[in-house]
């Protein structure tokens, strides 16, 4: 496959969204939420390198080493929403979801940032269970980000999700005392940290949708929709064959 991959636009983007929807929302077949959503001109967000979120698909050509995030939201026939995103590094030799930590030093900055962001997301998921305050999610993600030496974007958050795309409570991805909600069985939320290579500061481009790092550094996001069960958590958008990071899984099982 060529290293030059054209970002999908218009009808092609819509077809990609339909394909992804069958993979990201369990249960009845999902389909994209109606367009335009709050004025967003496409049906999927594609954010590249320094774009933090809400990247608008275009005809730009991807290059080897680019860090790319695809963020999709679907709604099934019963009216329930699912929200998920995944990041890739173009042309990488590593499986960034199943790797040896000993390889970290040989990886590019984009590869390390993607691994770190995904790990932080799963650390946040690992604390989800009845009786735990949602503040603990952000606290655990912050601990992970600090260990990696990256910064967390604070302007955007996870959220409750159901028959409306955005519901309460807000899920902050950093240590905070702002949201005081204790999780109960049946609560469905998104956990979607955005992590920057350098400083956390962000700016909006002229289109008022595309958000980029202020210093031009890389940014990465991973996201899952999760359900608080009677005794823990279920990841509703877990992809077939997707595994928890080894370090998180070992801690989660202890």
mmCIF file of C-alpha atoms in Angstrom:
data_model
loop_
_atom_site.group_PDB
_atom_site.id
_atom_site.type_symbol
_atom_site.label_atom_id
_atom_site.label_comp_id
_atom_site.label_asym_id
_atom_site.label_seq_id
_atom_site.Cartn_x
_atom_site.Cartn_y
_atom_site.Cartn_z
ATOM 1 C CA UNK A 1 0.000 0.000 0.000
ATOM 2 C CA UNK A 2 1.326 3.455 -0.882
ATOM 3 C CA UNK A 3 2.624 5.616 1.969
ATOM 4 C CA UNK A 4 0.703 8.506 0.430
ATOM 5 C CA UNK A 5 -2.843 8.098 1.685
ATOM 6 C CA UNK A 6 -5.461 10.633 0.661
ATOM 7 C CA UNK A 7 -7.823 11.775 3.421
ATOM 8 C CA UNK A 8 -11.355 10.741 2.482
ATOM 9 C CA UNK A 9 -13.862 13.436 1.586
ATOM 10 C CA UNK A 10 -17.551 13.855 0.795
ATOM 11 C CA UNK A 11 -19.182 10.546 -0.284
ATOM 12 C CA UNK A 12 -16.047 8.517 0.454
ATOM 13 C CA UNK A 13 -15.968 9.843 4.012
ATOM 14 C CA UNK A 14 -19.638 8.946 4.440
ATOM 15 C CA UNK A 15 -18.946 5.384 3.225
ATOM 16 C CA UNK A 16 -16.044 5.075 5.674
ATOM 17 C CA UNK A 17 -18.308 6.206 8.508
ATOM 18 C CA UNK A 18 -20.881 3.522 7.647
ATOM 19 C CA UNK A 19 -18.145 0.883 7.584
ATOM 20 C CA UNK A 20 -16.699 1.997 10.911
ATOM 21 C CA UNK A 21 -20.138 2.139 12.496
ATOM 22 C CA UNK A 22 -20.568 -1.599 12.062
ATOM 23 C CA UNK A 23 -17.390 -2.130 14.078
ATOM 24 C CA UNK A 24 -17.719 0.431 16.840
ATOM 25 C CA UNK A 25 -21.200 0.026 18.304
ATOM 26 C CA UNK A 26 -22.257 -3.344 19.624
ATOM 27 C CA UNK A 27 -25.808 -4.513 19.171
ATOM 28 C CA UNK A 28 -28.037 -3.540 16.214
ATOM 29 C CA UNK A 29 -26.281 -2.106 13.183
ATOM 30 C CA UNK A 30 -25.203 1.488 13.743
ATOM 31 C CA UNK A 31 -25.198 4.379 11.290
ATOM 32 C CA UNK A 32 -23.738 7.919 11.334
ATOM 33 C CA UNK A 33 -25.521 10.631 13.254
ATOM 34 C CA UNK A 34 -27.326 13.118 11.020
ATOM 35 C CA UNK A 35 -25.323 15.686 9.111
ATOM 36 C CA UNK A 36 -24.446 18.377 9.760
ATOM 37 C CA UNK A 37 -24.014 17.964 13.528
ATOM 38 C CA UNK A 38 -23.874 21.440 15.077
ATOM 39 C CA UNK A 39 -22.629 22.692 11.729
ATOM 40 C CA UNK A 40 -19.685 20.295 11.374
ATOM 41 C CA UNK A 41 -19.301 19.828 7.588
ATOM 42 C CA UNK A 42 -18.336 16.131 7.480
ATOM 43 C CA UNK A 43 -19.389 12.846 9.104
ATOM 44 C CA UNK A 44 -16.066 11.933 10.730
ATOM 45 C CA UNK A 45 -13.232 13.889 12.379
ATOM 46 C CA UNK A 46 -9.712 13.201 11.070
ATOM 47 C CA UNK A 47 -6.975 14.950 13.060
ATOM 48 C CA UNK A 48 -3.345 14.864 11.894
ATOM 49 C CA UNK A 49 -0.138 15.625 13.825
ATOM 50 C CA UNK A 50 -0.628 18.979 15.623
ATOM 51 C CA UNK A 51 -4.428 18.864 15.244
ATOM 52 C CA UNK A 52 -5.870 18.116 18.669
ATOM 53 C CA UNK A 53 -9.456 17.384 17.610
ATOM 54 C CA UNK A 54 -12.268 18.135 15.150
ATOM 55 C CA UNK A 55 -10.042 17.933 12.107
ATOM 56 C CA UNK A 56 -12.088 18.324 8.921
ATOM 57 C CA UNK A 57 -11.369 15.654 6.244
ATOM 58 C CA UNK A 58 -9.709 17.130 3.158
ATOM 59 C CA UNK A 59 -7.619 16.183 0.148
ATOM 60 C CA UNK A 60 -4.354 16.616 2.078
ATOM 61 C CA UNK A 61 -1.833 13.826 1.524
ATOM 62 C CA UNK A 62 -0.587 11.863 4.518
ATOM 63 C CA UNK A 63 3.130 11.156 4.784
ATOM 64 C CA UNK A 64 5.091 8.332 6.472
ATOM 65 C CA UNK A 65 5.350 9.066 10.186
ATOM 66 C CA UNK A 66 2.193 11.183 10.388
ATOM 67 C CA UNK A 67 0.070 10.710 13.523
ATOM 68 C CA UNK A 68 -3.586 10.360 12.514
ATOM 69 C CA UNK A 69 -6.710 10.143 14.669
ATOM 70 C CA UNK A 70 -10.131 9.100 13.360
ATOM 71 C CA UNK A 71 -13.066 9.973 15.623
ATOM 72 C CA UNK A 72 -16.524 8.556 14.846
ATOM 73 C CA UNK A 73 -19.949 8.714 16.450
ATOM 74 C CA UNK A 74 -22.778 6.407 15.460
ATOM 75 C CA UNK A 75 -26.396 5.882 16.440
ATOM 76 C CA UNK A 76 -28.188 2.545 16.224
ATOM 77 C CA UNK A 77 -31.738 1.821 15.152
ATOM 78 C CA UNK A 78 -32.959 2.135 18.729
ATOM 79 C CA UNK A 79 -31.552 5.650 19.078
ATOM 80 C CA UNK A 80 -28.489 4.888 21.232
ATOM 81 C CA UNK A 81 -25.215 6.651 20.494
ATOM 82 C CA UNK A 82 -21.685 5.259 20.561
ATOM 83 C CA UNK A 83 -18.501 7.344 20.403
ATOM 84 C CA UNK A 84 -14.956 6.134 19.789
ATOM 85 C CA UNK A 85 -11.640 7.182 18.282
ATOM 86 C CA UNK A 86 -8.365 5.514 17.409
ATOM 87 C CA UNK A 87 -4.946 6.789 16.354
ATOM 88 C CA UNK A 88 -2.464 5.416 13.815
ATOM 89 C CA UNK A 89 1.076 6.277 12.784
ATOM 90 C CA UNK A 90 1.457 6.033 9.013
ATOM 91 C CA UNK A 91 4.031 3.433 7.956
ATOM 92 C CA UNK A 92 4.946 2.287 11.478
ATOM 93 C CA UNK A 93 6.694 -1.048 11.905
ATOM 94 C CA UNK A 94 5.070 -1.554 15.304
ATOM 95 C CA UNK A 95 1.656 -2.757 16.384
ATOM 96 C CA UNK A 96 0.968 0.108 18.760
ATOM 97 C CA UNK A 97 -1.771 -1.865 20.544
ATOM 98 C CA UNK A 98 0.377 -4.955 21.174
ATOM 99 C CA UNK A 99 4.068 -4.187 21.632
ATOM 100 C CA UNK A 100 7.022 -4.811 23.911
ATOM 101 C CA UNK A 101 7.808 -1.923 26.267
ATOM 102 C CA UNK A 102 11.469 -2.590 25.555
ATOM 103 C CA UNK A 103 10.898 -1.182 22.056
ATOM 104 C CA UNK A 104 9.815 2.234 23.355
ATOM 105 C CA UNK A 105 13.258 3.826 23.083
ATOM 106 C CA UNK A 106 13.483 2.874 19.401
ATOM 107 C CA UNK A 107 10.102 4.336 18.512
ATOM 108 C CA UNK A 108 9.342 7.741 17.029
ATOM 109 C CA UNK A 109 7.795 10.493 19.133
ATOM 110 C CA UNK A 110 4.461 9.975 17.350
ATOM 111 C CA UNK A 111 4.512 6.256 18.184
ATOM 112 C CA UNK A 112 5.361 6.889 21.845
ATOM 113 C CA UNK A 113 2.676 9.564 22.179
ATOM 114 C CA UNK A 114 0.038 7.242 20.718
ATOM 115 C CA UNK A 115 1.022 4.410 23.057
ATOM 116 C CA UNK A 116 1.023 6.756 26.049
ATOM 117 C CA UNK A 117 -2.375 8.266 25.238
ATOM 118 C CA UNK A 118 -3.968 4.864 24.771
ATOM 119 C CA UNK A 119 -2.465 3.651 28.044
ATOM 120 C CA UNK A 120 -3.783 6.736 29.861
ATOM 121 C CA UNK A 121 -7.266 6.082 28.465
ATOM 122 C CA UNK A 122 -7.205 2.516 29.755
ATOM 123 C CA UNK A 123 -5.919 3.604 33.171
ATOM 124 C CA UNK A 124 -8.940 5.903 33.330
ATOM 125 C CA UNK A 125 -11.249 3.057 32.329
ATOM 126 C CA UNK A 126 -9.684 0.788 34.963
ATOM 127 C CA UNK A 127 -11.071 2.823 37.873
ATOM 128 C CA UNK A 128 -14.658 2.850 36.576
ATOM 129 C CA UNK A 129 -17.039 0.998 38.907
ATOM 130 C CA UNK A 130 -20.034 1.719 41.140
ATOM 131 C CA UNK A 131 -19.302 3.909 44.165
ATOM 132 C CA UNK A 132 -16.271 5.644 42.647
ATOM 133 C CA UNK A 133 -16.333 9.382 42.002
ATOM 134 C CA UNK A 134 -15.753 10.367 38.357
ATOM 135 C CA UNK A 135 -12.946 12.630 39.597
ATOM 136 C CA UNK A 136 -10.869 9.478 40.067
ATOM 137 C CA UNK A 137 -10.859 8.943 36.275
ATOM 138 C CA UNK A 138 -9.102 12.250 35.641
ATOM 139 C CA UNK A 139 -6.777 11.715 38.581
ATOM 140 C CA UNK A 140 -5.599 8.355 37.241
ATOM 141 C CA UNK A 141 -5.178 9.685 33.705
ATOM 142 C CA UNK A 142 -3.124 12.592 35.096
ATOM 143 C CA UNK A 143 -0.874 10.176 36.966
ATOM 144 C CA UNK A 144 -0.222 8.261 33.750
ATOM 145 C CA UNK A 145 0.433 11.412 31.698
ATOM 146 C CA UNK A 146 2.893 12.676 34.302
ATOM 147 C CA UNK A 147 4.766 9.379 34.193
ATOM 148 C CA UNK A 148 5.171 9.723 30.414
ATOM 149 C CA UNK A 149 6.029 13.428 30.589
ATOM 150 C CA UNK A 150 3.182 14.629 28.368
ATOM 151 C CA UNK A 151 0.496 17.282 28.951
ATOM 152 C CA UNK A 152 -3.286 16.869 28.946
ATOM 153 C CA UNK A 153 -5.697 19.157 27.116
ATOM 154 C CA UNK A 154 -8.210 20.623 29.574
ATOM 155 C CA UNK A 155 -10.651 22.435 27.306
ATOM 156 C CA UNK A 156 -12.343 19.241 26.075
ATOM 157 C CA UNK A 157 -13.762 16.394 28.132
ATOM 158 C CA UNK A 158 -15.535 13.075 28.045
ATOM 159 C CA UNK A 159 -19.250 13.021 28.740
ATOM 160 C CA UNK A 160 -22.310 10.984 29.442
ATOM 161 C CA UNK A 161 -23.851 9.475 26.319
ATOM 162 C CA UNK A 162 -27.113 7.682 25.534
ATOM 163 C CA UNK A 163 -30.086 8.691 23.419
ATOM 164 C CA UNK A 164 -28.456 12.096 23.271
ATOM 165 C CA UNK A 165 -24.915 12.460 21.955
ATOM 166 C CA UNK A 166 -23.738 14.657 24.841
ATOM 167 C CA UNK A 167 -25.180 14.156 28.324
ATOM 168 C CA UNK A 168 -23.924 14.658 31.879
ATOM 169 C CA UNK A 169 -21.678 14.184 33.658
ATOM 170 C CA UNK A 170 -18.576 15.776 32.168
ATOM 171 C CA UNK A 171 -15.533 13.512 32.460
ATOM 172 C CA UNK A 172 -12.418 15.620 32.975
ATOM 173 C CA UNK A 173 -9.159 13.960 31.982
ATOM 174 C CA UNK A 174 -6.961 15.634 34.586
ATOM 175 C CA UNK A 175 -6.821 15.861 38.369
ATOM 176 C CA UNK A 176 -9.671 18.103 39.454
ATOM 177 C CA UNK A 177 -12.262 18.958 42.112
ATOM 178 C CA UNK A 178 -14.787 20.370 39.643
ATOM 179 C CA UNK A 179 -17.092 17.407 38.978
ATOM 180 C CA UNK A 180 -18.489 15.594 42.019
ATOM 181 C CA UNK A 181 -20.509 12.629 40.726
ATOM 182 C CA UNK A 182 -20.437 9.095 42.096
ATOM 183 C CA UNK A 183 -20.813 6.430 39.424
ATOM 184 C CA UNK A 184 -23.806 4.075 39.561
ATOM 185 C CA UNK A 185 -24.692 0.973 37.516
ATOM 186 C CA UNK A 186 -26.189 1.915 34.164
ATOM 187 C CA UNK A 187 -24.178 5.106 33.681
ATOM 188 C CA UNK A 188 -22.633 5.306 30.185
ATOM 189 C CA UNK A 189 -19.744 7.714 29.615
ATOM 190 C CA UNK A 190 -16.932 8.407 27.176
ATOM 191 C CA UNK A 191 -13.297 8.488 28.244
ATOM 192 C CA UNK A 192 -11.269 10.318 25.595
ATOM 193 C CA UNK A 193 -8.042 11.995 26.745
ATOM 194 C CA UNK A 194 -6.237 14.329 24.354
ATOM 195 C CA UNK A 195 -2.532 14.476 25.111
ATOM 196 C CA UNK A 196 0.096 16.874 23.758
ATOM 197 C CA UNK A 197 3.780 16.314 23.117
ATOM 198 C CA UNK A 198 4.738 19.623 24.725
ATOM 199 C CA UNK A 199 2.511 22.218 26.416
ATOM 200 C CA UNK A 200 -1.251 21.745 26.800
ATOM 201 C CA UNK A 201 -2.179 25.110 25.231
ATOM 202 C CA UNK A 202 -4.435 24.975 22.166
ATOM 203 C CA UNK A 203 -5.888 27.386 19.591
ATOM 204 C CA UNK A 204 -8.734 27.244 17.087
ATOM 205 C CA UNK A 205 -8.155 27.784 13.363
ATOM 206 C CA UNK A 206 -10.249 30.160 11.267
ATOM 207 C CA UNK A 207 -12.836 27.471 10.482
ATOM 208 C CA UNK A 208 -13.654 27.491 14.236
ATOM 209 C CA UNK A 209 -13.673 23.684 14.267
ATOM 210 C CA UNK A 210 -10.062 22.604 13.879
ATOM 211 C CA UNK A 211 -8.200 22.751 17.195
ATOM 212 C CA UNK A 212 -4.380 22.666 17.112
ATOM 213 C CA UNK A 213 -1.550 22.780 19.623
ATOM 214 C CA UNK A 214 -0.362 26.350 20.166
ATOM 215 C CA UNK A 215 3.314 25.364 20.014
ATOM 216 C CA UNK A 216 2.997 23.129 16.942
ATOM 217 C CA UNK A 217 3.792 19.931 18.838
ATOM 218 C CA UNK A 218 2.051 16.636 18.215
ATOM 219 C CA UNK A 219 -1.279 15.753 19.800
ATOM 220 C CA UNK A 220 -3.033 12.409 20.158
ATOM 221 C CA UNK A 221 -6.414 11.093 21.285
ATOM 222 C CA UNK A 222 -7.959 7.702 22.007
ATOM 223 C CA UNK A 223 -11.565 7.166 23.066
ATOM 224 C CA UNK A 224 -13.966 4.485 24.224
ATOM 225 C CA UNK A 225 -17.587 4.468 25.390
ATOM 226 C CA UNK A 226 -17.962 2.514 28.638
ATOM 227 C CA UNK A 227 -20.818 1.221 30.786
ATOM 228 C CA UNK A 228 -20.756 1.121 34.584
ATOM 229 C CA UNK A 229 -21.921 -2.386 35.456
ATOM 230 C CA UNK A 230 -23.015 -3.839 38.796
ATOM 231 C CA UNK A 231 -19.458 -4.845 39.650
ATOM 232 C CA UNK A 232 -17.174 -2.883 37.316
ATOM 233 C CA UNK A 233 -16.993 -1.699 33.728
ATOM 234 C CA UNK A 234 -17.770 -2.888 30.202
ATOM 235 C CA UNK A 235 -16.178 -1.216 27.172
ATOM 236 C CA UNK A 236 -19.042 -0.905 24.686
ATOM 237 C CA UNK A 237 -16.812 0.165 21.777
ATOM 238 C CA UNK A 238 -14.061 -2.433 22.280
ATOM 239 C CA UNK A 239 -12.960 -3.621 18.850
ATOM 240 C CA UNK A 240 -12.697 -7.301 17.961
ATOM 241 C CA UNK A 241 -9.285 -8.531 19.092
ATOM 242 C CA UNK A 242 -8.443 -5.326 20.963
ATOM 243 C CA UNK A 243 -6.480 -5.956 24.169
ATOM 244 C CA UNK A 244 -5.877 -3.892 27.292
ATOM 245 C CA UNK A 245 -2.290 -2.604 27.681
ATOM 246 C CA UNK A 246 -0.283 -5.179 29.626
ATOM 247 C CA UNK A 247 0.576 -2.878 32.538
ATOM 248 C CA UNK A 248 -3.024 -1.780 32.996
ATOM 249 C CA UNK A 249 -4.437 -5.292 32.666
ATOM 250 C CA UNK A 250 -2.069 -6.674 35.293
ATOM 251 C CA UNK A 251 -3.077 -3.954 37.758
ATOM 252 C CA UNK A 252 -6.768 -4.257 36.864
ATOM 253 C CA UNK A 253 -6.772 -8.004 37.546
ATOM 254 C CA UNK A 254 -5.048 -7.693 40.930
#
